[in-house]
Amino acid sequence: MKLSELKKFFVSASSAFVVPVLAVLLGMIVGAVVMIASGYNPLAGYSSLLYGAFGDPYYIGETIRQTTPYILAGLAVAFAFRTGLFNIGVEGQLIVGWLAAVWVGVSFELPKAIHLPLAILAAALAGALWAFIPGILKAYLRVHEVIITIMMNYIALHMTNAIIRSVLSEEGFKSKQVHESASLRSEFLESITYHSSVHYGIIIAIIGAVIMWFLLEKTTKGFELRAVGFNQHASQYAGMNVKANIILSMAISGAFAGIAGAMEGLGTFGNISVKAGFTGVGFDGIAVALIGGNNAFGILLSALLFGALKVGALEMPSSAGVPTELVDIIIALIIFFVASSYVIRLLLSRLKKGAE
Amino acid sequence: MSVYEVLQVIIPSAIFFAAPLIFTALGGVFSERSGVVNIGLEGLMIIGAFVSIVFNLTFADTFGALTPWLALLAAMIVGTIFSLLHAVASISFRADQVVSGVAINFLALGLSLFLVKKMYGKGQTNQIQIGFDKIDVPILSDIPVIGPLFFSNTYVPSYLAIILAFVAWYVIYKTPFGLRLRAVGEHPMAADTMGINVTKMRYIAVMISGALGGIGGAVYATIISRDFSHATISGHGFMALAAMIFGKWHPIGAMGAALFFGLAQSLSIVGKTIPFLKNVPTVYLLIAPYVLTILALAGFIGRAEAPKASGIPYIKGKR
C-alpha cells in the first residue's frame, strides 16, 4: 500500500468512528446535564453505572447476557439497512422467533446435538417468515416496509400471547421450561460469574456477526443484495433479480431477529410468558445498528455498549438514587445525534477548515 | 340481550376508545401531508398523557372542574414543544425521519418515567380524582333510537375529535394554507419555486402533529387510564398511525378508520359480555386494525398512497 492510500484508509476509518463516538459522548454529556438538573450527582450516577455493568463477575455475566440478543437484533437491523431496507419489525420477528424456539424446546425430546440446533433453526425460520411478508409486499406491490413491519410487530405480539394462552399452557401466562436438551444454559458459565444468567448464546451471536460480514462482504450474493440496496435500476439493468433480492434480504434480516428471540427463549428465560408490551430489544437493535455503523464488527462493540448501559442502569437507583430510565433517555439522545450526523459532519468540516 | 341493547354497549364505548386515536391520527395527517413521516406519534401521546396526569394531580385543588381542560391545554403545549425535536432533526438536520421518530418514542418514555420516579418516588402516578363528566347532548339525546346510542352518556372530547376531523378536512382541502401544505408534501421543489417556504410549512405541520398527539395522549390518560405508568400508552400512537394510513392520509378517512379501530378495541374488552361475540377469540379483534391496514396498503381495500415527498428531507438546490 502506498503512503497516500494508507492515509486515505485511516481518514475514512476514523471518520466512520468519529460520528458514533461523538454521538455517544454527547448523549452521556446531556445525560449528565439531566442528572444535575434533577438534583443527582452525575459522577456518582455514572460510576454506579460502570460498576453495575463491569464491577464484578456477576455483573459482567449479566452484561454479556444482555449483549447477546442486542448483537443479533443489531445485525438484523443492519443487514436490512445495508441492503436498502428499514426493518423496524425486528421486535415482532424476535417475538415469533422466541415463541418458535420455546415451542420446539418443550414439544420434543431429542439428543442435544439435534434438539438445540433445531430449536434455533425454528426461531430463524419463524423470524424469516415474519419478515418475508413485508418483503413480498415491498418487492411486488411496492408497499413501504416500515409501516408493514410496524403492523406486523403488533400482530406478532397479540398472536404470540394467544398461542401461549391456548397452546403452550392451559389458559396460563407462561409456557413450561424448555427441555435441558434445547437449553443454552451453562453451569460452567454460571459458576464463573457468581450465578449470573449468562449462557452460551454469546457464541452464537458472535458467529452470527461473522456470518453477516462474510455474506455481505465476501460472497457474490452479498454483493448483489447490497447493489440492489444502492440502486435498484442499475441492478436490474445488470441482470439481477431485484424482487427476489429484496425478499431474501428481508428474510435474512428476519432470521437474525428470530435467533435473537431464541437467545431469550432458550437461554435467558428458558420459557415464554404472556407479554403486556414489547421487549424493547428489537427497537434497541436500531440504535445498536446505527452506532455500530451497520458493520458486523462495529455492532459487536455497540451491542456491548448498550448491554452495559442497560444492565449497569439497574445499579443506579440503589447506589446513586438515579432512576434507571436515565439510560433510556441517553439511548434516545444517542439515536438523535447519530441520525443528525449531517450536522456533526458539517461542524467537523467547519472546524477542520478553521484549523487550516 | 337484544341487538339494540348490545349496540348500546358497543357504540358509546367505540366512540370512547376512538377519541384519542382520532386526535393523534389527525396530527399524523398534517405531518405526513407536509412530507414528514411521523413514527413519533406514540411518543407524542406518551408526553401528552404524562403532562395531563401530572397537571391534573398537581392543580386539581386549584382549578376544580376546569382542571382536565387545562390539562389538555398543557399537554397540547408540551406536545408541540416536544415535537420540535423531531422537526429540527428531520427538517433542519436532514436526519432519517423514521430514525428520528424512533428516538422521539424512546425519549418520551424514558423522560416521562424518569420524571415520574423523580416526582412521586414510584413508577406509577396516583389515580386522578377529577376527569371529564359524562354528558347527554341536549335535544339530540332525546331522538329515539339514535339518541341513546350516539348522544347520551358520552364525553365532550369525543365530539371535539369528530368536529376537529371536519375542521382539518376544511383546512387541508379548502384553504390556501392547506394547498401549500399539500404542495410541500407532494413536490417541495415546485412549491419552493412558487415562493412557498418549505421549511416553515413543514415545521408548522410537525408542530400541529405534536399538539394533536399531545391532546390525544391527554384524552386517553384522563378518560381511559386515569393514571400514568410505563404501560399507559402502549401502541396507541402506532394504531393512530395505522388509522391515518387506513384512512388514506385524509382527515375524514382517518377519523372513520379511528372509529373503526375504536370499535375493534372496545369489542375486545366488552365482547365477553355480549352473547354472540363471546366465542370469537379476542386475538382476532386485537390484530384486526393492523391486518386491515396491511391489506389496505397492499391494495386489497383500495390503494393507499402516501404523499410523494413523504420521508424525504428537502435540500434546496438538489434535484
XYZ file of C-alpha atoms in Angstrom:
675
model
C 0.000 0.000 0.000
C 1.271 3.428 -0.914
C 1.512 6.053 1.759
C -1.313 8.139 0.273
C -3.599 5.105 0.176
C -2.721 4.299 3.738
C -3.551 7.829 4.761
C -6.862 7.678 2.933
C -7.699 4.401 4.651
C -7.077 5.863 8.095
C -9.045 9.017 7.320
C -12.084 7.037 6.163
C -11.822 4.591 9.077
C -11.527 7.414 11.594
C -14.478 9.316 10.135
C -16.567 6.136 10.387
C -15.732 6.078 14.091
C -15.952 9.790 14.775
C -19.704 10.261 14.412
C -20.785 7.339 16.633
C -18.191 8.131 19.292
C -19.178 11.796 19.308
C -22.844 10.820 19.456
C -22.229 8.588 22.480
C -20.178 11.294 24.190
C -22.811 13.946 23.515
C -25.509 11.586 24.780
C -23.573 10.995 28.020
C -22.951 14.726 28.471
C -26.622 15.589 28.048
C -27.425 12.683 30.389
C -25.131 14.287 32.984
C -26.896 17.621 32.484
C -30.246 15.892 33.060
C -28.873 14.384 36.283
C -27.562 17.741 37.512
C -30.820 19.477 36.602
C -32.830 16.950 38.594
C -30.545 17.148 41.610
C -28.474 13.980 41.226
C -24.727 13.661 41.245
C -23.659 12.690 37.710
C -20.294 11.313 38.855
C -21.978 9.008 41.366
C -24.540 8.109 38.711
C -22.008 7.160 36.045
C -19.662 5.360 38.419
C -22.529 3.212 39.721
C -23.495 2.577 36.089
C -19.964 1.435 35.334
C -19.835 -0.722 38.461
C -23.233 -2.225 37.692
C -22.011 -3.238 34.229
C -18.458 -4.469 34.895
C -17.917 -4.240 38.666
C -17.632 -7.946 39.423
C -18.011 -11.270 37.566
C -21.766 -11.382 38.209
C -22.300 -8.004 36.566
C -20.009 -8.918 33.669
C -22.045 -12.080 33.144
C -25.285 -10.115 33.132
C -23.851 -7.568 30.703
C -22.793 -10.329 28.312
C -26.217 -11.934 28.629
C -27.887 -8.643 27.679
C -25.379 -8.055 24.874
C -26.248 -11.388 23.222
C -29.723 -10.540 21.851
C -28.566 -6.971 21.160
C -25.880 -8.258 18.797
C -28.369 -10.332 16.833
C -31.056 -7.644 16.816
C -28.437 -5.133 15.682
C -27.300 -7.487 12.914
C -30.913 -7.886 11.790
C -31.456 -4.133 11.522
C -28.043 -3.580 9.943
C -28.452 -6.332 7.364
C -31.635 -4.671 6.171
C -30.037 -1.203 6.241
C -27.093 -2.381 4.165
C -29.445 -3.729 1.537
C -31.513 -0.540 1.406
C -34.370 -1.670 3.651
C -35.556 -0.411 7.022
C -36.647 -3.335 9.145
C -38.403 -1.754 12.107
C -40.115 -5.118 12.638
C -37.179 -6.794 14.368
C -39.195 -6.673 17.575
C -42.030 -8.747 16.101
C -39.672 -11.167 14.365
C -37.837 -11.601 17.644
C -41.072 -12.450 19.463
C -42.156 -15.078 16.920
C -38.610 -16.491 16.971
C -38.770 -16.705 20.748
C -42.133 -18.469 20.504
C -40.922 -20.959 17.873
C -37.759 -21.783 19.822
C -39.662 -22.444 23.033
C -42.322 -24.379 21.183
C -39.718 -26.738 19.729
C -37.901 -26.741 23.057
C -40.879 -28.014 25.053
C -42.535 -30.268 22.467
C -39.732 -32.652 21.564
C -37.267 -34.800 23.446
C -34.195 -35.292 21.300
C -30.439 -35.548 21.775
C -28.915 -32.129 22.430
C -26.891 -32.180 19.196
C -30.149 -32.242 17.245
C -32.594 -30.541 19.570
C -30.722 -27.290 20.217
C -29.880 -26.575 16.558
C -33.453 -27.498 15.624
C -34.900 -25.036 18.126
C -32.603 -22.256 16.899
C -33.405 -23.091 13.285
C -37.122 -22.959 14.053
C -36.623 -19.492 15.542
C -34.679 -18.360 12.470
C -37.382 -19.701 10.163
C -40.171 -18.073 12.157
C -38.376 -14.723 12.092
C -37.639 -15.106 8.391
C -41.265 -15.913 7.666
C -42.414 -12.888 9.635
C -40.087 -10.674 7.573
C -40.917 -12.485 4.336
C -44.411 -10.961 4.269
C -43.239 -7.325 4.245
C -40.508 -8.423 1.811
C -43.041 -9.741 -0.691
C -45.281 -6.711 -0.287
C -42.304 -4.439 -0.865
C -40.994 -6.355 -3.875
C -44.224 -6.943 -5.729
C -46.591 -4.195 -4.574
C -44.033 -1.531 -3.680
C -45.537 -1.023 -0.219
C -43.117 0.642 2.178
C -41.674 -1.902 4.587
C -41.593 0.462 7.584
C -45.355 0.607 8.044
C -45.917 -3.072 7.309
C -43.251 -4.187 9.766
C -44.697 -1.924 12.497
C -48.094 -3.516 11.959
C -46.512 -6.984 11.928
C -44.986 -6.231 15.350
C -48.408 -5.873 16.914
C -49.800 -8.899 15.114
C -46.829 -10.914 16.434
C -47.379 -9.679 19.981
C -51.084 -10.491 20.139
C -50.850 -13.789 18.255
C -47.971 -14.987 20.401
C -49.887 -14.157 23.561
C -52.915 -16.044 22.248
C -50.788 -19.088 21.407
C -49.106 -19.074 24.821
C -52.503 -18.998 26.494
C -54.208 -21.623 24.376
C -51.468 -23.980 23.169
C -48.359 -23.705 25.345
C -50.264 -23.526 28.625
C -53.750 -24.191 29.841
C -55.069 -20.639 29.872
C -51.979 -19.713 31.874
C -49.456 -16.926 31.454
C -46.298 -18.919 30.941
C -45.077 -21.903 28.937
C -43.232 -24.815 30.546
C -39.432 -24.616 30.745
C -37.677 -25.902 27.608
C -36.096 -29.345 27.911
C -32.481 -29.486 29.046
C -31.553 -30.744 25.562
C -32.690 -27.471 23.972
C -31.292 -25.143 26.617
C -28.399 -22.754 26.107
C -27.848 -22.502 29.853
C -24.410 -23.409 31.085
C -23.493 -24.340 34.652
C -19.874 -23.629 33.838
C -20.538 -20.046 32.707
C -22.875 -19.506 35.639
C -20.321 -20.799 38.122
C -17.532 -18.475 36.952
C -19.859 -15.437 37.047
C -21.357 -15.862 40.551
C -24.594 -17.341 39.158
C -25.441 -14.679 36.627
C -27.806 -15.697 33.825
C -25.127 -15.639 31.115
C -25.441 -18.518 28.632
C -23.780 -19.979 25.514
C -25.853 -17.699 23.259
C -22.996 -15.198 23.102
C -21.037 -17.681 20.976
C -23.949 -17.965 18.564
C -24.250 -14.176 18.417
C -20.568 -13.782 17.547
C -20.854 -16.495 14.880
C -23.849 -14.545 13.564
C -21.712 -11.435 13.226
C -19.059 -13.379 11.300
C -21.724 -14.845 9.021
C -23.159 -11.422 8.297
C -19.714 -9.989 7.495
C -18.841 -12.934 5.264
C -22.190 -12.968 3.487
C -22.215 -9.260 2.708
C -18.535 -8.663 2.003
C -17.205 -11.900 0.575
C -19.956 -13.519 -1.488
C -21.497 -12.674 -4.843
C -24.962 -12.878 -3.358
C -23.999 -10.341 -0.712
C -22.706 -8.002 -3.396
C -25.998 -8.375 -5.252
C -28.026 -7.668 -2.115
C -26.018 -4.514 -1.442
C -26.193 -3.454 -5.094
C -29.986 -3.689 -5.055
C -29.955 -1.533 -1.935
C -27.815 1.119 -3.603
C -29.603 1.343 -6.908
C -32.454 -0.887 -7.972
C -32.485 0.291 -11.578
C -28.785 -0.261 -12.123
C -29.030 -3.718 -10.550
C -31.957 -4.620 -12.761
C -30.007 -3.423 -15.791
C -27.051 -5.547 -14.697
C -29.316 -8.583 -14.798
C -30.003 -9.049 -11.109
C -33.389 -10.181 -9.890
C -34.350 -7.162 -7.805
C -37.580 -8.589 -6.402
C -36.029 -11.853 -5.237
C -33.127 -9.963 -3.650
C -35.429 -7.657 -1.683
C -37.377 -10.622 -0.340
C -34.190 -12.512 0.502
C -32.751 -9.503 2.343
C -35.828 -9.161 4.493
C -35.911 -12.904 5.206
C -32.227 -12.996 6.266
C -32.736 -9.937 8.444
C -35.770 -11.617 9.998
C -33.787 -14.796 10.590
C -31.212 -12.861 12.649
C -34.074 -11.323 14.628
C -35.659 -14.732 15.167
C -32.392 -16.097 16.543
C -32.219 -13.103 18.894
C -35.560 -14.341 20.204
C -34.176 -17.852 20.588
C -31.452 -16.429 22.858
C -34.159 -15.213 25.246
C -36.280 -18.339 24.892
C -33.559 -20.966 25.183
C -31.045 -19.034 27.266
C -32.064 -16.129 29.445
C -35.598 -17.206 30.375
C -35.913 -20.796 29.182
C -39.612 -20.204 28.587
C -42.008 -17.639 27.147
C -44.640 -15.724 29.058
C -47.554 -13.549 28.025
C -46.303 -10.049 27.252
C -48.154 -6.859 28.117
C -45.881 -4.948 25.751
C -42.789 -5.237 23.621
C -39.431 -6.478 24.907
C -37.726 -3.387 23.501
C -34.748 -5.438 22.331
C -35.824 -5.162 18.709
C -36.167 -1.381 18.888
C -32.872 -1.059 20.743
C -31.430 -3.040 17.840
C -31.985 0.031 15.664
C -29.747 2.032 17.990
C -27.182 -0.777 18.082
C -27.030 -0.922 14.288
C -26.753 2.861 13.915
C -23.955 3.203 16.460
C -22.213 0.163 15.021
C -22.174 1.828 11.628
C -24.137 -1.144 10.223
C -20.893 -3.056 10.279
C -20.658 -6.512 11.864
C -17.587 -5.682 13.965
C -18.979 -2.295 14.959
C -22.185 -3.966 16.073
C -20.318 -6.258 18.479
C -18.906 -3.150 20.160
C -22.099 -1.124 20.148
C -24.150 -4.092 21.433
C -21.689 -4.351 24.317
C -22.132 -0.631 24.953
C -25.915 -0.901 25.062
C -25.825 -4.124 27.056
C -23.605 -2.406 29.616
C -25.852 0.674 29.708
C -28.987 -1.409 30.255
C -27.512 -3.724 32.886
C -25.468 -1.016 34.591
C -28.598 1.124 34.867
C -30.075 -1.394 37.315
C -27.375 -0.463 39.846
C -28.100 3.272 39.628
C -31.257 3.521 41.794
C -29.697 1.775 44.822
C -26.187 3.319 44.752
C -26.837 6.779 43.347
C -30.608 7.190 43.649
C -30.903 7.829 39.899
C -33.898 6.187 38.159
C -32.916 3.516 35.589
C -34.832 5.422 32.913
C -31.913 7.831 32.667
C -30.299 5.246 30.413
C -33.331 5.218 28.097
C -33.009 8.980 27.814
C -29.298 8.626 26.963
C -30.032 5.958 24.341
C -32.702 8.157 22.747
C -30.298 11.086 22.639
C -27.579 8.951 21.083
C -30.014 7.938 18.339
C -30.862 11.593 17.755
C -27.235 12.571 17.472
C -26.376 9.738 15.090
C -29.446 10.475 12.985
C -28.383 14.106 12.826
C -24.862 13.124 11.741
C -25.201 15.579 8.853
C -24.825 18.424 11.338
C -21.987 16.724 13.236
C -20.117 16.256 9.964
C -20.827 19.835 8.958
C -19.439 21.109 12.259
C -16.389 18.867 11.982
C -15.577 20.073 8.478
C -16.015 23.706 9.593
C -13.627 23.033 12.477
C -11.109 21.444 10.143
C -11.296 24.379 7.739
C -10.894 26.771 10.647
C -7.781 24.885 11.778
C -6.232 25.087 8.323
C -79.727 -9.395 25.284
C -81.381 -7.773 22.308
C -79.414 -6.367 19.391
C -80.342 -2.857 20.442
C -79.033 -3.380 23.944
C -75.820 -4.766 22.514
C -75.409 -1.699 20.318
C -75.991 0.460 23.371
C -72.949 -1.119 24.956
C -70.725 -1.203 21.882
C -71.245 2.137 20.161
C -70.621 4.513 23.081
C -67.534 2.551 24.082
C -66.260 2.549 20.482
C -66.546 6.338 20.368
C -64.886 6.499 23.767
C -61.882 4.443 22.628
C -61.680 6.191 19.257
C -61.350 9.775 20.517
C -57.613 9.693 21.377
C -56.899 7.849 18.122
C -58.771 10.475 16.083
C -56.832 13.386 17.587
C -53.480 11.684 17.082
C -54.275 10.379 13.596
C -55.267 13.894 12.508
C -51.917 15.117 13.783
C -50.295 12.427 11.663
C -52.257 13.586 8.612
C -50.904 17.129 8.962
C -47.319 15.989 9.405
C -47.292 13.449 6.585
C -49.186 15.738 4.207
C -46.283 18.145 4.541
C -43.826 15.350 3.733
C -42.569 14.492 7.215
C -43.095 10.893 8.315
C -44.043 10.832 11.979
C -43.389 7.472 13.636
C -43.059 9.535 16.824
C -46.838 9.827 17.324
C -46.576 7.201 20.045
C -44.019 9.311 21.910
C -46.090 12.458 21.488
C -49.069 10.656 23.019
C -46.893 9.483 25.921
C -45.794 13.047 26.624
C -49.388 14.258 26.396
C -50.603 11.556 28.773
C -47.792 12.280 31.228
C -48.283 16.055 31.224
C -52.049 15.849 31.592
C -51.896 13.454 34.540
C -49.183 15.397 36.347
C -51.025 18.664 35.735
C -54.256 17.133 36.957
C -52.719 15.705 40.128
C -50.875 18.943 40.892
C -53.591 21.508 40.217
C -56.843 19.630 40.897
C -57.389 21.602 44.124
C -56.679 24.939 42.466
C -58.802 24.718 39.357
C -61.506 22.235 40.336
C -63.745 21.142 37.472
C -61.703 23.123 34.933
C -58.601 21.001 35.646
C -58.955 18.352 32.902
C -59.451 21.048 30.262
C -56.420 22.987 31.388
C -54.520 19.689 31.490
C -55.428 19.152 27.828
C -54.106 22.608 27.059
C -50.876 21.918 28.932
C -50.452 18.596 27.118
C -51.018 20.355 23.821
C -48.365 22.968 24.550
C -45.763 20.495 25.791
C -46.546 18.140 22.899
C -45.902 20.987 20.469
C -42.573 21.832 22.084
C -41.545 18.177 22.199
C -42.354 17.679 18.523
C -39.866 20.448 17.722
C -37.111 17.898 18.395
C -38.451 15.761 15.563
C -38.835 18.856 13.398
C -35.301 20.089 13.992
C -33.772 16.644 13.442
C -35.761 15.657 10.370
C -36.206 19.025 8.649
C -33.139 21.101 9.521
C -30.624 18.362 10.338
C -31.801 16.118 7.464
C -31.976 13.099 9.757
C -33.734 9.951 8.620
C -37.298 10.722 9.654
C -38.055 7.190 10.748
C -34.956 7.043 12.934
C -35.755 10.427 14.461
C -39.304 9.227 15.156
C -37.955 6.132 16.888
C -35.770 8.388 19.030
C -38.819 10.509 19.922
C -40.606 7.398 21.164
C -37.621 6.314 23.270
C -37.076 9.771 24.686
C -40.731 10.335 25.553
C -40.999 7.103 27.506
C -37.614 7.451 29.192
C -38.072 11.091 30.143
C -41.639 10.755 31.413
C -40.872 7.685 33.555
C -37.683 9.313 34.831
C -39.706 12.341 35.918
C -42.499 10.228 37.420
C -39.960 8.417 39.591
C -38.273 11.695 40.477
C -41.542 13.404 41.420
C -43.527 10.590 43.025
C -40.812 8.158 44.063
C -42.525 5.244 42.293
C -43.111 4.018 38.755
C -46.780 4.914 38.617
C -48.734 8.050 39.481
C -51.829 8.096 41.679
C -55.275 7.997 40.103
C -56.629 11.384 39.150
C -59.719 12.497 41.026
C -61.235 14.888 38.516
C -61.905 13.688 34.974
C -64.340 14.761 32.290
C -68.002 14.459 33.159
C -70.232 12.246 31.092
C -72.905 14.281 29.406
C -76.128 13.844 27.459
C -76.156 16.162 24.460
C -79.207 18.414 24.848
C -82.025 17.833 22.327
C -80.032 15.273 20.250
C -80.058 12.693 23.042
C -83.858 12.798 23.008
C -84.066 11.480 19.443
C -85.491 7.970 19.616
C -83.145 5.055 18.759
C -80.177 7.201 17.654
C -80.173 9.481 20.687
C -79.280 6.897 23.337
C -76.725 5.271 21.004
C -74.732 8.293 19.902
C -75.601 11.264 22.061
C -76.016 10.205 25.655
C -73.636 9.193 28.369
C -70.514 10.291 26.462
C -67.589 12.638 26.895
C -67.203 16.048 25.265
C -63.657 15.350 23.897
C -65.105 12.576 21.713
C -67.323 15.089 19.935
C -64.498 17.577 19.720
C -62.398 14.918 17.984
C -65.079 14.302 15.378
C -65.669 18.015 14.806
C -61.908 18.530 14.533
C -61.740 15.965 11.720
C -64.082 18.117 9.668
C -62.144 21.245 10.552
C -58.936 19.517 9.463
C -60.563 18.497 6.206
C -61.608 22.100 5.592
C -58.153 23.430 6.447
C -56.272 20.922 4.301
C -58.542 20.983 1.243
C -60.239 24.390 1.240
C -57.727 26.942 2.477
C -54.548 28.428 0.947
C -52.635 27.049 3.924
C -53.863 23.525 3.153
C -52.973 23.864 -0.519
C -49.446 24.927 0.419
C -49.206 22.107 2.932
C -50.112 19.502 0.329
C -47.862 21.091 -2.295
C -44.900 20.903 0.053
C -45.622 17.234 0.687
C -46.084 16.285 -2.936
C -43.440 18.313 -4.743
C -41.401 20.529 -2.438
C -39.201 21.896 -5.213
C -42.178 23.116 -7.229
C -43.643 24.606 -4.073
C -40.351 26.303 -3.278
C -40.186 27.739 -6.802
C -43.648 29.212 -6.297
C -42.380 31.041 -3.240
C -43.657 28.751 -0.514
C -41.292 28.406 2.436
C -40.930 24.610 2.548
C -39.049 24.539 5.846
C -41.568 26.784 7.577
C -44.556 24.801 6.319
C -43.009 21.548 7.492
C -42.189 22.967 10.909
C -45.771 24.141 11.323
C -47.137 20.763 10.242
C -44.927 18.814 12.640
C -45.864 21.172 15.475
C -49.565 20.639 14.724
C -48.970 16.898 14.934
C -47.238 17.464 18.285
C -50.174 19.492 19.575
C -52.758 16.939 18.444
C -50.679 13.959 19.577
C -50.349 15.617 22.970
C -54.108 16.109 23.163
C -54.670 12.508 22.041
C -52.467 11.176 24.819
C -54.071 13.500 27.364
C -57.574 12.387 26.389
C -56.554 8.752 26.675
C -54.962 9.240 30.075
C -57.722 11.422 31.502
C -60.665 9.349 30.304
C -59.422 5.780 29.983
C -56.379 5.035 32.160
C -56.734 7.851 34.736
C -53.113 7.471 35.828
C -49.692 7.327 34.165
C -47.236 4.438 34.087
C -44.966 2.733 31.571
C -47.906 0.860 30.039
C -50.419 3.718 29.807
C -49.771 4.356 26.132
C -48.805 1.024 24.626
C -49.176 1.115 20.886
C -51.999 3.646 20.643
C -49.773 6.032 18.718
C -48.969 3.306 16.222
C -52.655 2.455 15.992
C -53.305 6.135 15.198
C -50.596 5.897 12.542
C -52.410 2.864 11.153
C -55.695 4.789 11.187
C -54.087 7.605 9.241
C -52.852 5.172 6.578
C -56.075 3.168 6.515
C -57.847 6.500 6.060
C -55.533 7.202 3.123
C -53.967 10.353 4.579
C -57.376 12.052 4.533
C -58.797 13.642 7.733
C -62.294 12.198 7.352
C -60.883 8.837 6.320
C -58.545 8.836 9.291
C -61.470 9.627 11.582
C -63.519 6.798 10.083
C -60.632 4.378 10.482
C -60.039 5.526 14.065
C -63.717 4.972 14.882
C -63.496 1.521 13.370
C -60.322 0.690 15.309
C -62.011 2.053 18.427
C -64.842 -0.368 17.767
C -62.390 -3.268 17.465
C -60.710 -2.215 20.725
C -63.986 -1.887 22.570
C -65.207 -5.256 21.268
C -62.014 -6.894 22.524
C -62.860 -5.598 26.002
C -66.664 -5.614 26.246
C -67.070 -8.563 23.842
C -67.047 -11.021 26.749
C -70.393 -9.719 27.941
C -72.123 -9.986 24.584
C -73.734 -13.337 23.772
C -72.850 -13.911 20.112
C -69.366 -12.398 20.402
C -68.351 -14.455 23.408
C -66.971 -17.236 21.247
C -64.847 -15.055 18.969
C -61.276 -15.225 20.307
C -60.151 -11.772 21.413
C -56.941 -12.056 19.416
C -58.815 -11.518 16.117
C -60.211 -8.252 17.402
C -56.835 -7.189 18.758
C -54.997 -7.732 15.484
C -57.826 -6.532 13.212
C -56.629 -2.901 12.937
C -53.142 -3.987 11.904
C -54.215 -6.693 9.466
C -56.676 -4.323 7.823
C -54.017 -1.643 7.471
C -51.681 -4.102 5.769
C -54.467 -5.156 3.425
C -55.248 -1.513 2.660
C -51.610 -0.782 1.880
C -51.341 -3.862 -0.283
C -54.209 -2.512 -2.346
C -56.832 -5.080 -1.412
C -59.061 -2.361 0.082
C -58.421 0.449 -2.393
C -54.877 1.651 -2.855
C -53.389 3.790 -0.109
C -50.730 6.123 -1.477
C -48.521 8.264 0.709
C -47.790 11.870 -0.239
C -44.993 11.748 -2.802
C -42.285 13.603 -0.904
C -43.101 11.890 2.373
C -39.952 10.875 4.200
C -37.509 12.811 2.051
C -35.660 15.799 3.528
C -35.865 18.821 1.255
C -32.448 20.120 0.307
C -32.548 23.384 -1.599
C -30.917 23.259 -4.994
C -30.686 19.477 -5.095
C -32.566 17.769 -7.889
